[in-house]
Structure formats: C-alpha cells, structure tokens
Short mmCIF file of C-alpha atoms in Angstrom, two decimals:
data_model
loop_
_atom_site.label_atom_id
_atom_site.label_comp_id
_atom_site.label_asym_id
_atom_site.label_seq_id
_atom_site.Cartn_x
_atom_site.Cartn_y
_atom_site.Cartn_z
CA MET A 1 0.00 0.00 0.00
CA LYS A 2 2.79 2.43 0.97
CA ARG A 3 4.59 1.59 -2.30
CA SER A 4 1.43 2.41 -4.30
CA ILE A 5 1.01 5.73 -2.51
CA THR A 6 4.69 6.57 -3.13
CA LEU A 7 4.41 5.75 -6.82
CA LEU A 8 1.23 7.82 -7.07
CA PHE A 9 3.01 10.77 -5.40
CA PHE A 10 5.97 10.65 -7.77
CA GLY A 11 3.66 10.24 -10.75
CA ILE A 12 1.84 13.47 -9.84
CA VAL A 13 5.18 15.29 -9.38
CA ASN A 14 6.40 14.11 -12.78
CA ILE A 15 3.21 15.31 -14.42
CA LEU A 16 3.64 18.71 -12.80
CA ILE A 17 7.28 18.91 -13.94
CA ALA A 18 6.34 17.97 -17.47
CA ALA A 19 3.71 20.68 -17.47
CA GLY A 20 6.23 23.22 -16.21
CA CYS A 21 4.26 23.72 -12.99
CA SER A 22 6.45 22.04 -10.40
CA SER A 23 8.38 25.12 -9.35
CA GLY A 24 8.29 28.86 -9.66
CA ASP A 25 12.06 28.72 -10.34
CA ASP A 26 11.72 27.05 -13.78
CA LYS A 27 12.53 29.68 -16.40
CA GLY A 28 12.27 27.29 -19.37
CA SER A 29 9.12 28.94 -20.67
CA ASP A 30 11.03 32.21 -21.07
CA LYS A 31 13.61 30.72 -23.44
CA PRO A 32 13.29 31.47 -27.16
CA THR A 33 11.47 28.73 -29.04
CA GLU A 34 13.72 26.82 -31.41
CA PRO A 35 12.70 27.50 -35.02
CA GLU A 36 10.78 24.81 -36.84
CA THR A 37 12.65 23.76 -39.98
CA PHE A 38 11.16 22.75 -43.32
CA ALA A 39 12.54 21.38 -46.56
CA PRO A 40 12.59 24.01 -49.32
CA VAL A 41 9.61 24.01 -51.66
CA ALA A 42 9.82 25.13 -55.29
CA ILE A 43 7.84 28.19 -56.27
CA GLU A 44 4.93 27.47 -58.61
CA LYS A 45 5.21 29.10 -62.03
CA THR A 46 3.92 28.55 -65.53
CA ASN A 47 7.01 29.33 -67.67
CA SER A 48 9.03 26.15 -68.24
CA THR A 49 12.19 28.06 -69.26
CA LYS A 50 14.96 27.57 -66.69
CA ILE A 51 15.83 31.04 -65.42
CA TYR A 52 19.33 31.55 -64.04
CA VAL A 53 21.10 34.71 -62.92
CA HIS A 54 24.79 35.62 -63.31
CA TYR A 55 26.23 36.42 -59.88
CA MET A 56 29.35 38.27 -58.72
CA PRO A 57 30.70 37.03 -55.34
CA TRP A 58 33.59 39.54 -55.32
CA PHE A 59 32.49 42.34 -52.95
CA GLU A 60 34.37 43.18 -49.74
CA THR A 61 33.80 45.76 -47.03
CA ASN A 62 36.18 47.32 -44.54
CA GLU A 63 34.75 44.97 -41.91
CA SER A 64 35.19 41.76 -43.90
CA SER A 65 38.68 42.24 -45.35
CA ALA A 66 41.87 41.34 -43.49
CA ASP A 67 43.39 44.75 -44.15
CA LYS A 68 40.19 46.58 -43.12
CA LYS A 69 39.83 48.15 -46.54
CA TRP A 70 36.89 48.22 -48.91
CA GLY A 71 37.28 45.88 -51.87
CA TYR A 72 38.15 47.08 -55.37
CA HIS A 73 34.67 46.45 -56.76
CA TRP A 74 33.22 49.10 -54.44
CA THR A 75 36.15 51.51 -54.78
CA MET A 76 37.85 51.01 -58.16
CA ALA A 77 40.77 53.46 -58.08
CA ASN A 78 39.26 56.60 -56.62
CA LYS A 79 36.07 56.03 -54.60
CA ASN A 80 35.92 55.83 -50.81
CA PRO A 81 32.85 54.14 -49.30
CA ASN A 82 33.81 55.57 -45.89
CA THR A 83 32.67 58.90 -47.31
CA ILE A 84 28.95 59.20 -46.66
CA GLY A 85 27.01 61.82 -48.60
CA ALA A 86 24.07 63.98 -47.62
CA ASN A 87 21.69 61.30 -48.89
CA ASN A 88 23.26 58.86 -46.40
CA ARG A 89 24.81 56.87 -49.23
CA ARG A 90 28.39 55.71 -49.25
CA GLU A 91 30.61 56.74 -52.13
CA ILE A 92 30.91 53.67 -54.37
CA ALA A 93 32.18 52.93 -57.87
CA SER A 94 28.78 52.70 -59.52
CA TYR A 95 26.05 54.89 -60.93
CA TYR A 96 23.58 52.78 -58.96
CA TYR A 97 23.20 51.99 -55.27
CA PRO A 98 22.12 48.65 -53.76
CA LEU A 99 18.94 48.90 -51.73
CA ILE A 100 20.69 47.20 -48.77
CA GLY A 101 23.81 49.33 -49.21
CA PRO A 102 27.31 48.10 -50.20
CA TYR A 103 28.05 44.68 -48.70
CA HIS A 104 30.41 41.75 -48.21
CA SER A 105 29.58 38.87 -50.56
CA GLY A 106 30.34 36.31 -47.85
CA ASP A 107 27.88 37.82 -45.36
CA LYS A 108 25.22 35.19 -44.65
CA ASN A 109 22.55 37.87 -44.12
CA VAL A 110 23.30 39.35 -47.54
CA ILE A 111 23.23 35.89 -49.13
CA GLU A 112 19.92 35.10 -47.41
CA ASN A 113 18.43 38.33 -48.76
CA HIS A 114 19.67 37.77 -52.30
CA LEU A 115 18.53 34.16 -52.52
CA LEU A 116 15.07 34.78 -51.08
CA LEU A 117 14.53 37.64 -53.54
CA MET A 118 15.62 35.35 -56.36
CA LYS A 119 13.37 32.51 -55.24
CA TYR A 120 10.29 34.73 -55.02
CA SER A 121 10.97 36.24 -58.45
CA GLY A 122 10.92 32.79 -60.05
CA ILE A 123 14.67 32.41 -60.59
CA ASP A 124 15.76 28.75 -60.58
CA GLY A 125 19.45 29.10 -59.92
CA VAL A 126 22.67 31.08 -59.82
CA LEU A 127 25.56 31.08 -62.33
CA ILE A 128 28.54 32.05 -60.19
CA ASP A 129 31.40 34.03 -61.69
CA TRP A 130 34.44 32.07 -60.42
CA TYR A 131 38.17 32.75 -60.42
CA GLY A 132 39.55 29.37 -59.49
CA THR A 133 41.42 27.91 -56.55
CA TYR A 134 44.73 29.75 -56.44
CA ASP A 135 45.71 32.38 -53.87
CA VAL A 136 46.42 35.11 -56.43
CA ASN A 137 44.93 38.62 -56.35
CA ASP A 138 41.44 38.31 -54.84
CA TYR A 139 40.75 34.80 -56.19
CA ARG A 140 40.81 33.08 -52.80
CA MET A 141 38.32 35.60 -51.40
CA VAL A 142 36.02 35.01 -54.38
CA LYS A 143 36.23 31.25 -53.80
CA GLU A 144 35.45 31.63 -50.08
CA ASN A 145 32.48 33.87 -50.80
CA THR A 146 31.30 31.42 -53.47
CA GLU A 147 31.26 28.62 -50.95
CA GLN A 148 29.33 30.71 -48.43
CA LEU A 149 26.77 31.22 -51.18
CA ILE A 150 26.70 27.53 -52.10
CA ALA A 151 26.13 26.59 -48.46
CA MET A 152 22.83 28.47 -48.44
CA LEU A 153 21.62 27.67 -51.95
CA ASP A 154 20.50 24.18 -50.97
CA LYS A 155 18.64 25.52 -47.92
CA VAL A 156 16.69 27.94 -50.11
CA GLY A 157 16.06 25.37 -52.83
CA LEU A 158 17.99 26.95 -55.70
CA GLU A 159 20.46 25.40 -58.15
CA TYR A 160 23.86 26.66 -59.23
CA ALA A 161 26.65 26.24 -61.76
CA ILE A 162 30.09 27.77 -62.24
CA VAL A 163 31.09 30.38 -64.82
CA TYR A 164 34.84 29.84 -65.10
CA GLU A 165 37.06 32.80 -65.90
CA ASP A 166 39.92 31.15 -67.80
CA ARG A 167 41.67 34.53 -67.98
CA VAL A 168 42.92 33.89 -64.43
CA THR A 169 45.20 31.08 -65.57
CA LYS A 170 47.76 33.51 -67.02
CA ASN A 171 47.92 35.45 -63.74
CA VAL A 172 48.40 32.17 -61.86
CA VAL A 173 51.33 31.23 -64.09
CA ASP A 174 52.81 34.74 -63.86
CA ALA A 175 52.64 34.47 -60.06
CA GLY A 176 54.62 31.24 -60.21
CA LYS A 177 51.76 29.13 -58.87
CA ALA A 178 51.41 26.80 -61.89
CA ILE A 179 53.72 25.68 -64.69
CA SER A 180 51.24 26.37 -67.49
CA VAL A 181 47.80 27.80 -68.15
CA THR A 182 46.41 24.33 -68.90
CA SER A 183 47.90 22.99 -65.66
CA ALA A 184 46.21 25.79 -63.71
CA ALA A 185 42.87 25.11 -65.41
CA LYS A 186 43.16 21.36 -64.76
CA THR A 187 43.69 22.04 -61.06
CA ASP A 188 40.62 24.29 -60.98
CA LEU A 189 38.47 21.77 -62.87
CA ALA A 190 39.58 18.93 -60.60
CA TYR A 191 38.43 21.00 -57.63
CA MET A 192 35.04 21.59 -59.26
CA GLN A 193 34.67 17.88 -59.98
CA THR A 194 35.31 16.99 -56.34
CA ASN A 195 33.52 19.81 -54.55
CA TYR A 196 30.79 21.19 -56.82
CA PHE A 197 29.71 18.83 -59.59
CA PRO A 198 28.48 16.02 -57.26
CA ASN A 199 26.10 18.30 -55.36
CA ALA A 200 22.44 17.45 -55.83
CA ASN A 201 21.62 21.08 -56.64
CA TYR A 202 24.45 21.55 -59.13
CA ILE A 203 22.80 22.22 -62.51
CA LYS A 204 22.87 19.26 -64.88
CA VAL A 205 22.17 19.59 -68.61
CA ASN A 206 21.82 16.38 -70.63
CA GLY A 207 22.81 14.44 -67.51
CA LYS A 208 26.15 16.21 -67.11
CA PRO A 209 27.24 19.14 -64.92
CA LEU A 210 26.86 22.51 -66.62
CA LEU A 211 30.02 24.60 -66.93
CA LEU A 212 30.12 28.04 -68.53
CA ASN A 213 33.31 29.80 -69.59
CA PHE A 214 33.58 33.57 -69.82
CA GLY A 215 35.54 33.44 -73.04
CA PRO A 216 37.64 31.55 -73.93
CA ILE A 217 40.16 34.32 -73.35
CA VAL A 218 43.45 32.50 -72.63
CA LEU A 219 42.74 28.88 -73.56
CA GLN A 220 41.76 29.47 -77.17
CA THR A 221 42.35 26.12 -78.88
CA ALA A 222 40.47 22.84 -78.94
CA ALA A 223 43.68 21.01 -78.01
CA GLU A 224 44.06 23.05 -74.81
CA TRP A 225 40.48 22.35 -73.71
CA THR A 226 40.85 18.65 -74.57
CA ASN A 227 43.88 18.62 -72.29
CA VAL A 228 42.03 20.47 -69.52
CA PHE A 229 39.09 18.05 -69.58
CA SER A 230 41.22 14.91 -70.02
CA SER A 231 41.55 14.19 -66.31
CA LEU A 232 37.84 14.56 -65.50
CA THR A 233 35.66 11.52 -64.95
CA THR A 234 32.77 13.18 -66.79
CA LYS A 235 33.24 15.97 -69.30
CA PRO A 236 30.77 18.76 -68.42
CA THR A 237 28.15 20.29 -70.66
CA PHE A 238 30.45 23.15 -71.64
CA LEU A 239 29.17 26.50 -72.91
CA THR A 240 31.34 29.34 -74.18
CA LEU A 241 30.41 32.95 -74.79
CA TRP A 242 28.39 33.53 -77.94
CA ASP A 243 30.23 32.95 -81.22
CA GLN A 244 33.31 31.58 -79.43
CA SER A 245 32.55 27.85 -79.23
CA GLY A 246 34.90 27.23 -82.17
CA GLU A 247 37.82 28.01 -79.86
CA ALA A 248 36.92 24.97 -77.75
CA GLY A 249 36.17 22.69 -80.71
CA ASP A 250 34.20 19.54 -79.98
CA ASN A 251 34.65 20.16 -76.26
CA ALA A 252 31.96 22.84 -76.46
CA SER A 253 28.36 21.71 -76.07
CA GLY A 254 27.01 25.11 -77.04
CA GLU A 255 27.06 28.81 -76.24
CA TYR A 256 25.38 31.46 -74.14
CA SER A 257 24.56 34.98 -75.27
CA TRP A 258 25.66 38.09 -73.41
CA VAL A 259 25.08 41.85 -73.52
CA PHE A 260 26.55 44.01 -76.29
CA LYS A 261 25.72 47.48 -77.66
CA ASN A 262 22.06 46.89 -78.54
CA SER A 263 19.45 44.19 -78.93
CA THR A 264 20.24 43.66 -82.61
CA TYR A 265 23.16 41.44 -81.63
CA LEU A 266 20.86 39.34 -79.49
CA THR A 267 18.24 39.09 -82.23
CA ASN A 268 20.87 37.98 -84.76
CA TRP A 269 22.24 35.32 -82.39
CA TYR A 270 18.76 33.90 -81.77
CA THR A 271 18.06 33.85 -85.51
CA ASN A 272 21.36 32.70 -86.97
CA THR A 273 23.38 30.91 -84.27
CA LYS A 274 20.96 29.37 -81.78
CA PRO A 275 19.46 26.88 -84.32
CA LYS A 276 22.93 25.40 -84.92
CA LEU A 277 23.73 24.77 -81.26
CA SER A 278 23.06 21.62 -79.25
CA VAL A 279 22.65 23.75 -76.11
CA ALA A 280 21.85 27.46 -76.26
CA MET A 281 21.36 29.76 -73.28
CA GLY A 282 19.81 33.13 -74.01
CA SER A 283 20.13 36.37 -72.08
CA ALA A 284 18.11 39.27 -70.76
CA TYR A 285 19.41 42.46 -69.18
CA PRO A 286 18.04 45.77 -67.87
CA GLY A 287 20.81 48.00 -69.26
CA PHE A 288 24.56 48.62 -69.31
CA LYS A 289 26.46 51.66 -68.03
CA ASP A 290 29.99 51.01 -66.83
CA PHE A 291 31.82 53.12 -64.25
CA TYR A 292 35.37 52.25 -65.28
CA ALA A 293 36.47 55.63 -66.64
CA GLU A 294 34.87 57.65 -63.82
CA GLY A 295 36.18 55.21 -61.20
CA GLY A 296 39.72 55.24 -62.57
CA GLY A 297 39.37 51.54 -63.30
CA GLY A 298 40.57 51.69 -66.88
CA ALA A 299 39.02 52.76 -70.16
CA ALA A 300 35.26 52.80 -70.49
CA ILE A 301 33.76 49.92 -72.44
CA GLY A 302 32.74 52.48 -75.04
CA TRP A 303 29.01 51.98 -75.34
CA THR A 304 25.94 52.27 -73.13
CA ILE A 305 22.54 50.62 -73.14
CA GLU A 306 20.11 52.87 -71.31
CA HIS A 307 17.77 51.33 -68.75
CA ASN A 308 14.87 53.39 -70.13
CA ASN A 309 12.63 52.89 -67.11
CA GLY A 310 12.53 49.14 -67.63
CA ALA A 311 11.93 49.20 -71.38
CA THR A 312 15.28 47.55 -72.15
CA LEU A 313 14.46 44.63 -69.86
CA ASP A 314 10.97 44.36 -71.34
CA GLU A 315 12.51 44.13 -74.81
CA THR A 316 15.13 41.50 -73.94
CA LEU A 317 12.61 39.38 -72.03
CA SER A 318 10.27 39.57 -75.02
CA LEU A 319 13.09 38.42 -77.31
CA ALA A 320 13.77 35.54 -74.94
CA LYS A 321 10.12 34.51 -74.96
CA ASN A 322 9.96 34.57 -78.75
CA ALA A 323 13.18 32.55 -79.01
CA ASN A 324 11.52 29.66 -77.16
CA LEU A 325 14.52 29.14 -74.90
CA SER A 326 15.14 26.19 -72.62
CA TYR A 327 17.65 28.24 -70.60
CA LEU A 328 17.84 31.96 -69.90
CA GLN A 329 20.59 33.87 -68.07
CA LEU A 330 19.77 37.18 -66.43
CA ILE A 331 22.72 39.57 -66.76
CA THR A 332 23.51 40.22 -63.95
CA TRP A 333 22.37 40.05 -60.35
CA ASN A 334 24.96 42.49 -59.04
CA ASP A 335 27.63 43.80 -61.41
CA PHE A 336 27.33 47.34 -60.12
CA GLY A 337 30.50 48.43 -61.93
CA GLU A 338 28.82 47.76 -65.27
CA GLY A 339 25.31 48.76 -64.24
CA THR A 340 23.58 45.52 -65.19
CA MET A 341 21.98 44.74 -61.81
CA PHE A 342 18.72 42.91 -61.24
CA GLU A 343 19.37 43.25 -57.51
CA PRO A 344 17.02 45.89 -56.04
CA THR A 345 18.54 49.36 -56.04
CA VAL A 346 17.65 52.78 -54.72
CA GLU A 347 17.11 53.89 -58.33
CA PHE A 348 14.91 51.05 -59.57
CA GLY A 349 13.52 49.43 -56.42
CA TYR A 350 12.07 45.96 -57.13
CA THR A 351 11.07 46.83 -60.71
CA TYR A 352 13.41 44.37 -62.41
CA ILE A 353 12.67 41.34 -60.28
CA GLU A 354 8.95 42.10 -60.53
CA LYS A 355 9.36 41.87 -64.32
CA VAL A 356 11.23 38.57 -63.95
CA LYS A 357 8.44 37.30 -61.73
CA ALA A 358 5.87 38.14 -64.42
CA PHE A 359 8.04 36.51 -67.13
CA ALA A 360 8.38 33.37 -65.01
CA GLY A 361 4.63 33.19 -64.53
CA VAL A 362 4.83 32.94 -60.75
CA LYS A 363 1.36 31.86 -59.65
CA ASN A 364 1.31 33.73 -56.33
CA THR A 365 0.95 37.31 -57.54
CA GLU A 366 1.29 38.89 -54.08
CA SER A 367 4.68 40.58 -53.65
CA TYR A 368 6.83 39.69 -50.66
CA PHE A 369 9.99 41.50 -51.75
CA ALA A 370 9.57 44.32 -49.21
CA ASP A 371 9.07 41.75 -46.44
CA ILE A 372 12.27 39.95 -47.46
CA SER A 373 14.09 43.29 -47.29
CA LYS A 374 12.61 43.93 -43.87
CA LEU A 375 13.91 40.54 -42.75
CA TYR A 376 17.41 41.66 -43.79
CA ASN A 377 17.09 45.01 -42.02
CA LEU A 378 15.97 43.28 -38.83
CA ARG A 379 18.90 40.85 -39.05
CA ILE A 380 21.18 43.89 -38.86
CA GLU A 381 19.20 45.93 -36.32
CA LYS A 382 18.71 42.96 -33.96
CA LYS A 383 22.11 41.33 -34.44
CA ASN A 384 22.66 41.00 -30.65
CA ASP A 385 19.09 39.91 -29.86
CA THR A 386 19.05 36.10 -29.70
CA ASP A 387 15.29 35.89 -29.36
CA ALA A 388 14.69 38.11 -32.39
CA GLN A 389 17.22 36.16 -34.47
CA LYS A 390 15.45 32.87 -33.71
CA LYS A 391 12.17 34.41 -34.82
CA LEU A 392 13.86 35.61 -38.01
CA ASP A 393 15.24 32.10 -38.53
CA GLN A 394 11.66 30.88 -38.34
CA ALA A 395 10.58 33.49 -40.87
CA PHE A 396 13.38 32.33 -43.20
CA ASN A 397 12.20 28.73 -42.83
CA TYR A 398 8.66 29.77 -43.71
CA PHE A 399 9.89 31.71 -46.74
CA VAL A 400 11.91 28.82 -48.19
CA SER A 401 9.03 26.38 -47.68
CA MET A 402 6.61 28.68 -49.50
CA GLN A 403 4.67 29.78 -46.44
CA PRO A 404 5.21 33.51 -47.03
CA ALA A 405 2.13 34.72 -45.15
CA LYS A 406 3.48 33.15 -41.94
CA ALA A 407 6.93 34.61 -42.60
CA LYS A 408 5.45 38.06 -43.19
CA GLN A 409 3.48 37.83 -39.94
CA ILE A 410 6.62 37.07 -37.90
CA VAL A 411 8.61 39.85 -39.55
CA SER A 412 5.81 42.38 -38.98
CA GLU A 413 5.60 41.55 -35.26
CA ILE A 414 9.28 42.20 -34.46
CA LYS A 415 9.69 45.74 -33.20
#
C-alpha cells in the first residue's frame, strides 16, 4: 500500500514537472522557441524556361577584409565608401546603389536576402562568376564567398553552376603558382569535380554538370580544352560565350549569349546561331552603363545601353520569350561596376525582379519583396538579440518552404 502511494506521489510530481508547474524557479518557458525547420519548396510558375542569374561574389567591405579596406569592386581606383554623402549613401564605384547598401559577398545575411529575392521572383538558380582555386589577387576571397553562397543555396532550394574565368590562368602562371595555363585550369576543374559537380543542386544539362566559360580568353584552342578536360571523370556540358565555341572545338556543347551594344546582336544570335547549337542559353538584361572611366578603373567599355525605365528589360525578355529558350541567363544580379543589376537598387527598387516574376509566370501574384528586405534590415538591427534572431530564422524557414504569409506575420511583429 505504501509503495502504491509513493508511486502515485511521484507520478503526480512528474506530471507537474512535465507541465512546467512544479516550481516557480523554472525559467524554461522564457527561453526562445527553437525554429521549426522545413525542406525548401519550389515556387509554382507557368514558364518552363529555366531562369538563371549571373552572380558576382567579389564584394568586400572594410569589416570583412583582413586589411580593413573596402574591396576594389566598391572603390575602383578613386572612390571611398567611408565617405557618406548627404543622402546617407556611401561613395561607391557605380552609378547605382544597392537597396541594402554596399556589402560583403560572404555575409550570410546578404546571401539570405539575395537568394530569397531570387526565389520569389521565379529564378531557378545562380551562375557564379568564379576565379579558381589559387591564392592570387582576390581569387581566394572570391572562392570563399562562393562557398558561403553555395552553403545556403540548398537551404533555399535553388540550383547553381560555375562560370569559369579562364583569364585567371595567365595570372596564376605569372605568379609562379602553376607551370602552365592548362595545368592551372586542370587544377581548378579537378576542384570543381570533387567539390561542386556532385552536389544534388548543381545544374545538370543532358545528364552532365553545366560549366560556362567567360571566353575563352586564354585557352583558345580545342587542343588546350581537350587537355584540360582529359583528367575529368565526366566531361561537363560546356558553354562558351556567344560565337566563341569554335575556340573549344568539340569540347563545347554550345554557347550562351551576353550583352553588347544593342538588342540587334541578341536578335541575330537567336536567328542565326541558336538553331545550330546543341545547347543554347539566351540572355536578358536591364541595361549597361559602366563606371570604369569615372572610377579610374581603366578605359570605359565604349558603349551604353540605357535602362529606359525598364523598357530595355521588357525588350530582352520579349526576345527571350519569342526565341523559345530552354535556358535563360539574367545579366547580372549584381555587377554594379557595369550597371547591369537585377538586384534591387535605390534607383529602380524591385522593378526588375517584378518583371522577372511576371516573365516566369509565378502563380502567387502577391509581392513579398519588401518583407524579405525587412527581414534583412531586422537581421542587422537585432544582431545582438538572440530571441529576435530565432524568430527571423523561423521566418526564413517559412519563406523557403513557400509559407510567405506566416513569414510576413513574424517579420511584422518584431519591433
């Protein structure tokens, strides 16, 4: 009998503990709730064209760099982002100003903001401008930032592929880091094969990893590219810049178009070149206005494509639609030095990604871009507030799993 009473007593105590009622000293209920995680869900859209965006992971701030200096792509030769103007904008080497201000490409809050904006505009993946594996110039920083980006892409549910800059191979050789340009490229490709190509969200075309080359610029013969690819287990689906696939010979699977002078060049490529290619990736852009001459970064490109209040993007998206593309590259997310940004800016707001969203045929017509920006602003404002950060983590998880109304509610409640 005593044993039954004792067991009954301890049973009641355990129930009270489980309910959090056993003691006034238990502070567990005051702890921030751990965010509920969800697998990413693809956005629903009606356009079957795969929409990718060219991405520059090369930006540094005075807080991110080892020498506490702003990176070249914000400064060029003569701009100082530490100088803040009357409009509360930093002085940067661009005619345009990012809505979130100049940033470090490896900042996880920046990456979160960029990828959520992409996802909700109907973009399928990111084509990352990549400078290889060698510690020459800023190449290592670009690689580190790239891998910060890759780490979050899977969480958001976006794909990616590499755009290899073969021009770097000459600088690697000149720095004494490799014995030849083909040797340097082989080292870079071997790294891709081990670390990027096997990833589930690495873009595959015709069953093989997609690899773009911005050129060729240094490796300009079929024999060189045959050598470069010779040590790979699987040769990638390899695309060169438009009208340059001949320099790679049979190693090239096709080409991708770019931006040049006016839309006539794009129209001609769609009409005359695209039908001859096994794989063709088209392009759309909002404009082009480089800052090189004004920033002391070398001679100007020599031509400008005006943004025309969105008319240029409308035109290039229309050309893409009429070309019946399987793959489209948006040029670019964030090349501020050349003025080709889709990333929201002070000047254009969300105009360009709203147009992409319409082109993609995103079924949910409500816009959440401002809420995604608010999420970023709160990440910065509440950086030392653990409770707020956990709530923002939950909002992020709702955004990636296509529960934007819940995400918006959380963001709106944080003061």
